[in-house]
Amino acid sequence: MSTPVPVQRSTSTASVLRQFYALTKPRVVQLIVFCAFIGMVLAVPGVPGWVEVQRAVLACAGIWLVAGAAAAFNCLVEKGIDAKMKRTAWRPTARGQLSDRQALIFSAFLCAAGSALLWFTVNPLTMWLTFATFVGYAVIYTVILKPLTPQNIVIGGASGAMPPVLGWAAIRGDVGPEALILFLIIFLWTPPHFWALALYRVEDYRKAGLPMLPVTHGNEFTRLQVLLYTFILFAACLMPFIYGMSGWLYLAVAVGVSIGFTGYAFALWRNYSDQLARKTFRFSLIHLSVLFAALLVDHYIG
């Protein structure tokens, strides 16, 4: 009878790379880069030339690197909280698959590489704005606001609303009113988006000790806030048309998706269920993606 061979548990290089990649929160970063790209496109009056295309590609790469660095730092700081929540317990830092040192070095490397790329190949303004966004999310929001106040999403949402401003600055070298309108849309979109998630994940946040609005003020109050924010957001989504930076195509899409988001929020306010909160959260992602895609299409055919 042969002696059983002990199983060797080794972590392959590919597995380690996947863990590092997971730290960057790829889906979130993809949306960030997409919104920044919209800002770049809208900053060019007509069809972009080769110089603008090159700068846009380099800017997207730099913004991706710094955004990934912020996400990795967030995973490091919140590893204890992430381990208590079903939604985040799989993250490599929460599971102990990557050490604090590895995560910190990885975050620092991405931030340095992205900042250098933006400084030398795009412009210093974009680098400083992107770095300020890193500090706003990774430090001010993650370390200070999130564990201290139920308004963390509202105040911290300023960092998440910066991508179109970064994209605009990358092409124009300044921050125009058009970029600020896009900033306002994302800033107002963020609270109802995250509070819809917090409603059906409230027990996770309570166990983690985070003062999210449903934990501190209850389900009913949070649902009302979601509804009120969708009303304000609806008005903000009309501003690109009112200001003249988009045409009728965008207006039609903006009205359609905003009615949809407001409709979900109204239904959630009237008759709550976890399933409806989950659908509202998912539709909020569709809302922002379709809205910005409409801006892109309208820019060229409007």
CSV table of N, CA and C in Angstrom, one decimal, residues 72-213:
chain,number,residue,atom,x,y,z
A,72,ALA,N,-6.9,50.1,-3.5
A,72,ALA,CA,-6.0,49.2,-2.8
A,72,ALA,C,-5.8,49.7,-1.4
A,73,PHE,N,-5.6,51.0,-1.2
A,73,PHE,CA,-5.4,51.6,0.1
A,73,PHE,C,-6.6,51.4,0.9
A,74,ASN,N,-7.8,51.6,0.3
A,74,ASN,CA,-9.1,51.4,1.0
A,74,ASN,C,-9.2,50.0,1.5
A,75,CYS,N,-8.8,49.0,0.7
A,75,CYS,CA,-8.9,47.6,1.1
A,75,CYS,C,-8.0,47.4,2.3
A,76,LEU,N,-6.8,48.0,2.3
A,76,LEU,CA,-5.9,47.8,3.4
A,76,LEU,C,-6.5,48.4,4.7
A,77,VAL,N,-6.9,49.6,4.6
A,77,VAL,CA,-7.4,50.3,5.8
A,77,VAL,C,-8.7,49.6,6.4
A,78,GLU,N,-9.5,49.1,5.5
A,78,GLU,CA,-10.8,48.5,5.9
A,78,GLU,C,-10.8,47.0,5.9
A,79,LYS,N,-9.6,46.4,6.0
A,79,LYS,CA,-9.6,44.9,6.0
A,79,LYS,C,-10.4,44.3,7.1
A,80,GLY,N,-10.3,44.9,8.3
A,80,GLY,CA,-11.1,44.4,9.5
A,80,GLY,C,-12.6,44.5,9.2
A,81,ILE,N,-13.0,45.7,8.7
A,81,ILE,CA,-14.4,45.9,8.4
A,81,ILE,C,-14.9,45.0,7.3
A,82,ASP,N,-14.1,44.9,6.2
A,82,ASP,CA,-14.4,44.0,5.1
A,82,ASP,C,-14.6,42.6,5.5
A,83,ALA,N,-13.8,42.1,6.5
A,83,ALA,CA,-13.9,40.7,6.9
A,83,ALA,C,-15.3,40.4,7.6
A,84,LYS,N,-15.9,41.5,8.1
A,84,LYS,CA,-17.2,41.3,8.8
A,84,LYS,C,-18.4,41.3,7.9
A,85,MET,N,-18.2,41.8,6.6
A,85,MET,CA,-19.3,42.0,5.7
A,85,MET,C,-19.3,41.0,4.6
A,86,LYS,N,-20.4,40.4,4.3
A,86,LYS,CA,-20.5,39.4,3.2
A,86,LYS,C,-20.1,40.0,1.9
A,87,ARG,N,-20.5,41.2,1.6
A,87,ARG,CA,-20.2,41.8,0.3
A,87,ARG,C,-18.7,42.0,0.1
A,88,THR,N,-17.9,42.1,1.1
A,88,THR,CA,-16.4,42.4,1.0
A,88,THR,C,-15.5,41.4,1.6
A,89,ALA,N,-16.1,40.3,2.2
A,89,ALA,CA,-15.2,39.4,2.9
A,89,ALA,C,-14.3,38.6,2.0
A,90,TRP,N,-14.6,38.6,0.7
A,90,TRP,CA,-13.7,37.9,-0.2
A,90,TRP,C,-12.4,38.6,-0.6
A,91,ARG,N,-12.3,39.9,-0.3
A,91,ARG,CA,-11.2,40.7,-0.7
A,91,ARG,C,-9.9,40.1,-0.1
A,92,PRO,N,-8.8,40.1,-0.9
A,92,PRO,CA,-7.5,39.4,-0.5
A,92,PRO,C,-7.0,40.0,0.9
A,93,THR,N,-7.2,41.3,1.2
A,93,THR,CA,-6.7,41.8,2.4
A,93,THR,C,-7.5,41.3,3.6
A,94,ALA,N,-8.9,41.2,3.3
A,94,ALA,CA,-9.8,40.7,4.4
A,94,ALA,C,-9.5,39.3,4.7
A,95,ARG,N,-9.1,38.5,3.7
A,95,ARG,CA,-8.9,37.0,3.9
A,95,ARG,C,-7.5,36.7,4.3
A,96,GLY,N,-6.6,37.8,4.3
A,96,GLY,CA,-5.2,37.6,4.7
A,96,GLY,C,-4.4,37.0,3.7
A,97,GLN,N,-4.9,37.0,2.4
A,97,GLN,CA,-4.1,36.4,1.3
A,97,GLN,C,-2.9,37.4,0.9
A,98,LEU,N,-3.1,38.7,1.2
A,98,LEU,CA,-2.0,39.6,1.0
A,98,LEU,C,-1.8,40.4,2.3
A,99,SER,N,-0.5,40.6,2.6
A,99,SER,CA,-0.1,41.2,3.8
A,99,SER,C,-0.3,42.7,3.7
A,100,ASP,N,-0.3,43.4,4.9
A,100,ASP,CA,-0.5,44.9,4.9
A,100,ASP,C,0.7,45.5,4.1
A,101,ARG,N,1.9,45.0,4.3
A,101,ARG,CA,3.0,45.5,3.6
A,101,ARG,C,2.9,45.4,2.1
A,102,GLN,N,2.4,44.2,1.6
A,102,GLN,CA,2.2,44.0,0.2
A,102,GLN,C,1.2,45.0,-0.4
A,103,ALA,N,0.1,45.2,0.3
A,103,ALA,CA,-1.0,46.1,-0.1
A,103,ALA,C,-0.5,47.5,-0.1
A,104,LEU,N,0.2,47.9,0.9
A,104,LEU,CA,0.7,49.3,1.0
A,104,LEU,C,1.7,49.6,-0.1
A,105,ILE,N,2.7,48.7,-0.3
A,105,ILE,CA,3.7,48.9,-1.4
A,105,ILE,C,3.0,48.9,-2.8
A,106,PHE,N,2.0,48.1,-3.0
A,106,PHE,CA,1.3,48.0,-4.2
A,106,PHE,C,0.6,49.3,-4.5
A,107,SER,N,-0.1,49.8,-3.4
A,107,SER,CA,-0.9,51.1,-3.6
A,107,SER,C,0.1,52.2,-3.9
A,108,ALA,N,1.2,52.3,-3.1
A,108,ALA,CA,2.2,53.4,-3.3
A,108,ALA,C,2.8,53.3,-4.7
A,109,PHE,N,3.0,52.1,-5.2
A,109,PHE,CA,3.6,52.0,-6.5
A,109,PHE,C,2.6,52.5,-7.6
A,110,LEU,N,1.4,52.1,-7.5
A,110,LEU,CA,0.4,52.5,-8.5
A,110,LEU,C,0.2,54.0,-8.5
A,111,CYS,N,0.1,54.6,-7.3
A,111,CYS,CA,-0.1,56.0,-7.1
A,111,CYS,C,1.1,56.8,-7.7
A,112,ALA,N,2.3,56.3,-7.4
A,112,ALA,CA,3.5,57.0,-7.9
A,112,ALA,C,3.6,56.9,-9.4
A,113,ALA,N,3.3,55.7,-10.0
A,113,ALA,CA,3.4,55.5,-11.4
A,113,ALA,C,2.4,56.3,-12.1
A,114,GLY,N,1.1,56.3,-11.6
A,114,GLY,CA,0.1,57.1,-12.2
A,114,GLY,C,0.3,58.6,-12.2
A,115,SER,N,0.8,59.1,-11.0
A,115,SER,CA,1.1,60.5,-10.9
A,115,SER,C,2.2,60.9,-11.8
A,116,ALA,N,3.2,60.1,-11.9
A,116,ALA,CA,4.3,60.4,-12.8
A,116,ALA,C,3.9,60.5,-14.3
A,117,LEU,N,3.0,59.5,-14.7
A,117,LEU,CA,2.5,59.4,-16.0
A,117,LEU,C,1.7,60.7,-16.4
A,118,LEU,N,0.9,61.1,-15.4
A,118,LEU,CA,0.0,62.3,-15.7
A,118,LEU,C,0.9,63.5,-15.7
A,119,TRP,N,1.9,63.6,-14.8
A,119,TRP,CA,2.7,64.8,-14.8
A,119,TRP,C,3.5,65.0,-16.0
A,120,PHE,N,4.1,64.0,-16.5
A,120,PHE,CA,5.1,64.1,-17.6
A,120,PHE,C,4.4,64.0,-19.0
A,121,THR,N,3.3,63.3,-19.1
A,121,THR,CA,2.7,63.1,-20.4
A,121,THR,C,1.4,63.8,-20.6
A,122,VAL,N,0.7,64.3,-19.6
A,122,VAL,CA,-0.5,65.0,-19.7
A,122,VAL,C,-0.4,66.4,-19.3
A,123,ASN,N,-0.5,66.7,-18.0
A,123,ASN,CA,-0.2,68.1,-17.5
A,123,ASN,C,-0.3,68.0,-16.0
A,124,PRO,N,0.5,69.0,-15.3
A,124,PRO,CA,0.5,69.0,-13.9
A,124,PRO,C,-0.9,69.2,-13.2
A,125,LEU,N,-1.8,70.0,-13.8
A,125,LEU,CA,-3.1,70.2,-13.2
A,125,LEU,C,-3.8,68.9,-13.0
A,126,THR,N,-3.8,68.0,-14.1
A,126,THR,CA,-4.5,66.7,-14.0
A,126,THR,C,-3.9,65.9,-12.9
A,127,MET,N,-2.6,65.9,-12.8
A,127,MET,CA,-1.9,65.1,-11.8
A,127,MET,C,-2.3,65.5,-10.4
A,128,TRP,N,-2.3,66.9,-10.2
A,128,TRP,CA,-2.6,67.3,-8.8
A,128,TRP,C,-4.1,67.1,-8.5
A,129,LEU,N,-5.0,67.2,-9.5
A,129,LEU,CA,-6.4,67.0,-9.2
A,129,LEU,C,-6.6,65.5,-8.9
A,130,THR,N,-5.9,64.6,-9.7
A,130,THR,CA,-6.1,63.2,-9.5
A,130,THR,C,-5.5,62.8,-8.1
A,131,PHE,N,-4.4,63.4,-7.8
A,131,PHE,CA,-3.8,63.0,-6.5
A,131,PHE,C,-4.7,63.5,-5.3
A,132,ALA,N,-5.3,64.7,-5.5
A,132,ALA,CA,-6.2,65.2,-4.5
A,132,ALA,C,-7.4,64.3,-4.4
A,133,THR,N,-7.8,63.7,-5.5
A,133,THR,CA,-8.9,62.8,-5.4
A,133,THR,C,-8.5,61.5,-4.7
A,134,PHE,N,-7.3,61.1,-4.9
A,134,PHE,CA,-6.7,59.9,-4.1
A,134,PHE,C,-6.8,60.2,-2.6
A,135,VAL,N,-6.3,61.4,-2.2
A,135,VAL,CA,-6.3,61.8,-0.8
A,135,VAL,C,-7.7,61.9,-0.3
A,136,GLY,N,-8.6,62.4,-1.1
A,136,GLY,CA,-10.0,62.6,-0.7
A,136,GLY,C,-10.7,61.3,-0.4
A,137,TYR,N,-10.4,60.3,-1.2
A,137,TYR,CA,-11.1,59.0,-1.1
A,137,TYR,C,-10.4,58.1,-0.1
A,138,ALA,N,-9.1,58.0,-0.3
A,138,ALA,CA,-8.3,57.0,0.5
A,138,ALA,C,-8.1,57.5,2.0
A,139,VAL,N,-8.0,58.8,2.2
A,139,VAL,CA,-7.7,59.3,3.5
A,139,VAL,C,-8.9,60.0,4.2
A,140,ILE,N,-9.4,61.1,3.5
A,140,ILE,CA,-10.5,61.8,4.1
A,140,ILE,C,-11.8,61.0,4.3
A,141,TYR,N,-12.2,60.3,3.2
A,141,TYR,CA,-13.4,59.5,3.2
A,141,TYR,C,-13.2,58.2,4.0
A,142,THR,N,-12.2,57.4,3.6
A,142,THR,CA,-12.0,56.1,4.2
A,142,THR,C,-11.6,56.2,5.7
A,143,VAL,N,-10.6,57.0,6.0
A,143,VAL,CA,-10.1,57.0,7.4
A,143,VAL,C,-10.9,57.9,8.3
A,144,ILE,N,-11.4,59.1,7.8
A,144,ILE,CA,-12.0,60.0,8.7
A,144,ILE,C,-13.5,60.0,8.7
A,145,LEU,N,-14.1,60.2,7.5
A,145,LEU,CA,-15.5,60.4,7.4
A,145,LEU,C,-16.3,59.1,7.6
A,146,LYS,N,-15.9,58.0,6.9
A,146,LYS,CA,-16.7,56.8,6.9
A,146,LYS,C,-17.0,56.2,8.3
A,147,PRO,N,-16.0,56.2,9.2
A,147,PRO,CA,-16.3,55.7,10.5
A,147,PRO,C,-16.9,56.7,11.5
A,148,LEU,N,-17.1,57.9,11.1
A,148,LEU,CA,-17.5,59.0,12.0
A,148,LEU,C,-18.9,59.6,11.8
A,149,THR,N,-19.3,59.6,10.6
A,149,THR,CA,-20.6,60.3,10.3
A,149,THR,C,-21.5,59.6,9.3
A,150,PRO,N,-22.8,59.6,9.5
A,150,PRO,CA,-23.7,59.1,8.5
A,150,PRO,C,-23.7,59.9,7.2
A,151,GLN,N,-23.2,61.1,7.2
A,151,GLN,CA,-23.1,61.9,6.0
A,151,GLN,C,-21.8,61.6,5.2
A,152,ASN,N,-21.1,60.5,5.5
A,152,ASN,CA,-19.9,60.1,4.9
A,152,ASN,C,-20.0,60.0,3.4
A,153,ILE,N,-21.1,59.5,2.9
A,153,ILE,CA,-21.3,59.3,1.5
A,153,ILE,C,-21.5,60.7,0.8
A,154,VAL,N,-22.2,61.5,1.5
A,154,VAL,CA,-22.5,62.9,0.9
A,154,VAL,C,-21.3,63.7,0.7
A,155,ILE,N,-20.5,63.8,1.8
A,155,ILE,CA,-19.3,64.6,1.8
A,155,ILE,C,-18.2,63.9,1.0
A,156,GLY,N,-18.0,62.6,1.2
A,156,GLY,CA,-17.0,61.8,0.5
A,156,GLY,C,-17.3,61.7,-1.0
A,157,GLY,N,-18.6,61.9,-1.3
A,157,GLY,CA,-19.0,61.8,-2.7
A,157,GLY,C,-18.3,62.7,-3.7
A,158,ALA,N,-17.7,63.8,-3.1
A,158,ALA,CA,-17.0,64.8,-3.9
A,158,ALA,C,-15.8,64.1,-4.6
A,159,SER,N,-15.1,63.2,-3.9
A,159,SER,CA,-14.0,62.5,-4.6
A,159,SER,C,-14.5,61.6,-5.7
A,160,GLY,N,-15.6,60.9,-5.5
A,160,GLY,CA,-16.1,60.0,-6.6
A,160,GLY,C,-16.7,60.8,-7.7
A,161,ALA,N,-17.0,62.1,-7.5
A,161,ALA,CA,-17.5,62.9,-8.6
A,161,ALA,C,-16.5,63.5,-9.5
A,162,MET,N,-15.2,63.4,-9.1
A,162,MET,CA,-14.1,64.1,-9.8
A,162,MET,C,-13.7,63.6,-11.2
A,163,PRO,N,-14.0,62.3,-11.6
A,163,PRO,CA,-13.5,61.8,-12.9
A,163,PRO,C,-13.7,62.7,-14.1
A,164,PRO,N,-14.9,63.2,-14.3
A,164,PRO,CA,-15.1,64.1,-15.5
A,164,PRO,C,-14.3,65.3,-15.5
A,165,VAL,N,-14.0,65.8,-14.3
A,165,VAL,CA,-13.2,67.0,-14.1
A,165,VAL,C,-11.8,66.7,-14.5
A,166,LEU,N,-11.3,65.5,-14.1
A,166,LEU,CA,-10.0,65.0,-14.4
A,166,LEU,C,-9.8,64.9,-15.9
A,167,GLY,N,-10.8,64.3,-16.6
A,167,GLY,CA,-10.8,64.2,-18.0
A,167,GLY,C,-10.8,65.5,-18.8
A,168,TRP,N,-11.6,66.4,-18.3
A,168,TRP,CA,-11.6,67.7,-18.9
A,168,TRP,C,-10.3,68.4,-18.8
A,169,ALA,N,-9.7,68.4,-17.6
A,169,ALA,CA,-8.5,69.0,-17.3
A,169,ALA,C,-7.3,68.4,-18.1
A,170,ALA,N,-7.4,67.1,-18.4
A,170,ALA,CA,-6.4,66.4,-19.2
A,170,ALA,C,-6.3,67.0,-20.6
A,171,ILE,N,-7.5,67.3,-21.1
A,171,ILE,CA,-7.5,67.8,-22.5
A,171,ILE,C,-7.4,69.3,-22.6
A,172,ARG,N,-8.1,70.0,-21.8
A,172,ARG,CA,-8.1,71.5,-21.8
A,172,ARG,C,-7.0,72.2,-21.0
A,173,GLY,N,-6.6,71.5,-19.9
A,173,GLY,CA,-5.6,72.1,-19.0
A,173,GLY,C,-6.3,73.1,-18.1
A,174,ASP,N,-7.6,73.1,-17.9
A,174,ASP,CA,-8.3,73.9,-17.0
A,174,ASP,C,-9.6,73.1,-16.5
A,175,VAL,N,-10.4,73.8,-15.6
A,175,VAL,CA,-11.6,73.2,-15.2
A,175,VAL,C,-12.7,74.1,-15.6
A,176,GLY,N,-13.5,73.7,-16.6
A,176,GLY,CA,-14.6,74.6,-17.1
A,176,GLY,C,-15.9,74.3,-16.5
A,177,PRO,N,-16.9,75.1,-16.7
A,177,PRO,CA,-18.2,74.9,-16.2
A,177,PRO,C,-18.9,73.6,-16.6
A,178,GLU,N,-18.6,73.2,-17.8
A,178,GLU,CA,-19.1,71.9,-18.3
A,178,GLU,C,-18.7,70.7,-17.4
A,179,ALA,N,-17.4,70.8,-17.0
A,179,ALA,CA,-16.9,69.7,-16.1
A,179,ALA,C,-17.5,69.8,-14.8
A,180,LEU,N,-17.8,71.0,-14.3
A,180,LEU,CA,-18.4,71.1,-13.0
A,180,LEU,C,-19.9,70.6,-13.0
A,181,ILE,N,-20.5,70.8,-14.1
A,181,ILE,CA,-21.9,70.2,-14.3
A,181,ILE,C,-21.9,68.7,-14.2
A,182,LEU,N,-20.9,68.1,-14.8
A,182,LEU,CA,-20.8,66.6,-14.7
A,182,LEU,C,-20.4,66.2,-13.3
A,183,PHE,N,-19.6,67.0,-12.7
A,183,PHE,CA,-19.2,66.8,-11.3
A,183,PHE,C,-20.5,66.8,-10.4
A,184,LEU,N,-21.3,67.8,-10.6
A,184,LEU,CA,-22.5,67.9,-9.8
A,184,LEU,C,-23.5,66.7,-10.0
A,185,ILE,N,-23.6,66.2,-11.2
A,185,ILE,CA,-24.5,65.1,-11.5
A,185,ILE,C,-24.0,63.8,-10.7
A,186,ILE,N,-22.7,63.5,-10.8
A,186,ILE,CA,-22.2,62.4,-10.0
A,186,ILE,C,-22.3,62.6,-8.5
A,187,PHE,N,-22.0,63.8,-8.1
A,187,PHE,CA,-22.1,64.1,-6.7
A,187,PHE,C,-23.5,63.9,-6.1
A,188,LEU,N,-24.5,64.3,-6.8
A,188,LEU,CA,-25.9,64.1,-6.4
A,188,LEU,C,-26.4,62.6,-6.6
A,189,TRP,N,-25.7,61.9,-7.5
A,189,TRP,CA,-26.1,60.5,-7.8
A,189,TRP,C,-25.6,59.6,-6.7
A,190,THR,N,-24.5,59.9,-6.1
A,190,THR,CA,-23.8,59.0,-5.2
A,190,THR,C,-24.6,58.7,-4.0
A,191,PRO,N,-25.2,59.6,-3.2
A,191,PRO,CA,-26.0,59.2,-2.0
A,191,PRO,C,-27.1,58.3,-2.3
A,192,PRO,N,-28.1,58.5,-3.2
A,192,PRO,CA,-29.1,57.5,-3.4
A,192,PRO,C,-28.6,56.2,-3.9
A,193,HIS,N,-27.5,56.2,-4.7
A,193,HIS,CA,-26.9,55.0,-5.2
A,193,HIS,C,-26.4,54.1,-4.0
A,194,PHE,N,-25.6,54.7,-3.1
A,194,PHE,CA,-25.0,54.0,-2.0
A,194,PHE,C,-26.1,53.7,-0.9
A,195,TRP,N,-27.0,54.6,-0.6
A,195,TRP,CA,-28.0,54.3,0.4
A,195,TRP,C,-28.9,53.2,0.0
A,196,ALA,N,-29.2,53.0,-1.3
A,196,ALA,CA,-30.0,51.9,-1.7
A,196,ALA,C,-29.3,50.6,-1.4
A,197,LEU,N,-28.0,50.6,-1.6
A,197,LEU,CA,-27.2,49.4,-1.2
A,197,LEU,C,-27.2,49.2,0.3
A,198,ALA,N,-27.0,50.3,1.1
A,198,ALA,CA,-26.9,50.2,2.5
A,198,ALA,C,-28.2,49.7,3.1
A,199,LEU,N,-29.4,50.0,2.4
A,199,LEU,CA,-30.7,49.6,3.0
A,199,LEU,C,-30.7,48.0,3.1
A,200,TYR,N,-30.3,47.3,2.0
A,200,TYR,CA,-30.4,45.9,2.1
A,200,TYR,C,-29.2,45.2,2.6
A,201,ARG,N,-28.1,46.0,2.9
A,201,ARG,CA,-26.9,45.5,3.6
A,201,ARG,C,-26.8,46.1,5.0
A,202,VAL,N,-27.9,46.6,5.6
A,202,VAL,CA,-27.8,47.3,6.8
A,202,VAL,C,-27.2,46.5,7.9
A,203,GLU,N,-27.5,45.2,8.0
A,203,GLU,CA,-27.0,44.4,9.1
A,203,GLU,C,-25.5,44.2,9.0
A,204,ASP,N,-25.0,44.1,7.7
A,204,ASP,CA,-23.5,44.1,7.5
A,204,ASP,C,-22.9,45.4,8.1
A,205,TYR,N,-23.4,46.5,7.7
A,205,TYR,CA,-22.9,47.8,8.2
A,205,TYR,C,-23.0,47.9,9.7
A,206,ARG,N,-24.1,47.4,10.3
A,206,ARG,CA,-24.2,47.5,11.8
A,206,ARG,C,-23.2,46.6,12.4
A,207,LYS,N,-23.0,45.4,11.9
A,207,LYS,CA,-22.0,44.5,12.5
A,207,LYS,C,-20.6,45.1,12.4
A,208,ALA,N,-20.3,45.8,11.3
A,208,ALA,CA,-19.0,46.4,11.1
A,208,ALA,C,-18.8,47.7,11.9
A,209,GLY,N,-19.9,48.2,12.5
A,209,GLY,CA,-19.8,49.4,13.3
A,209,GLY,C,-19.7,50.7,12.5
A,210,LEU,N,-20.2,50.6,11.2
A,210,LEU,CA,-20.1,51.8,10.4
A,210,LEU,C,-21.4,52.6,10.5
A,211,PRO,N,-21.4,53.9,10.7
A,211,PRO,CA,-22.6,54.7,10.9
A,211,PRO,C,-23.3,55.1,9.6
A,212,MET,N,-23.6,54.1,8.8
A,212,MET,CA,-24.3,54.4,7.6
A,212,MET,C,-25.7,54.9,7.9
A,213,LEU,N,-26.4,55.6,7.0
A,213,LEU,CA,-27.6,56.3,7.3
A,213,LEU,C,-28.7,55.3,7.8
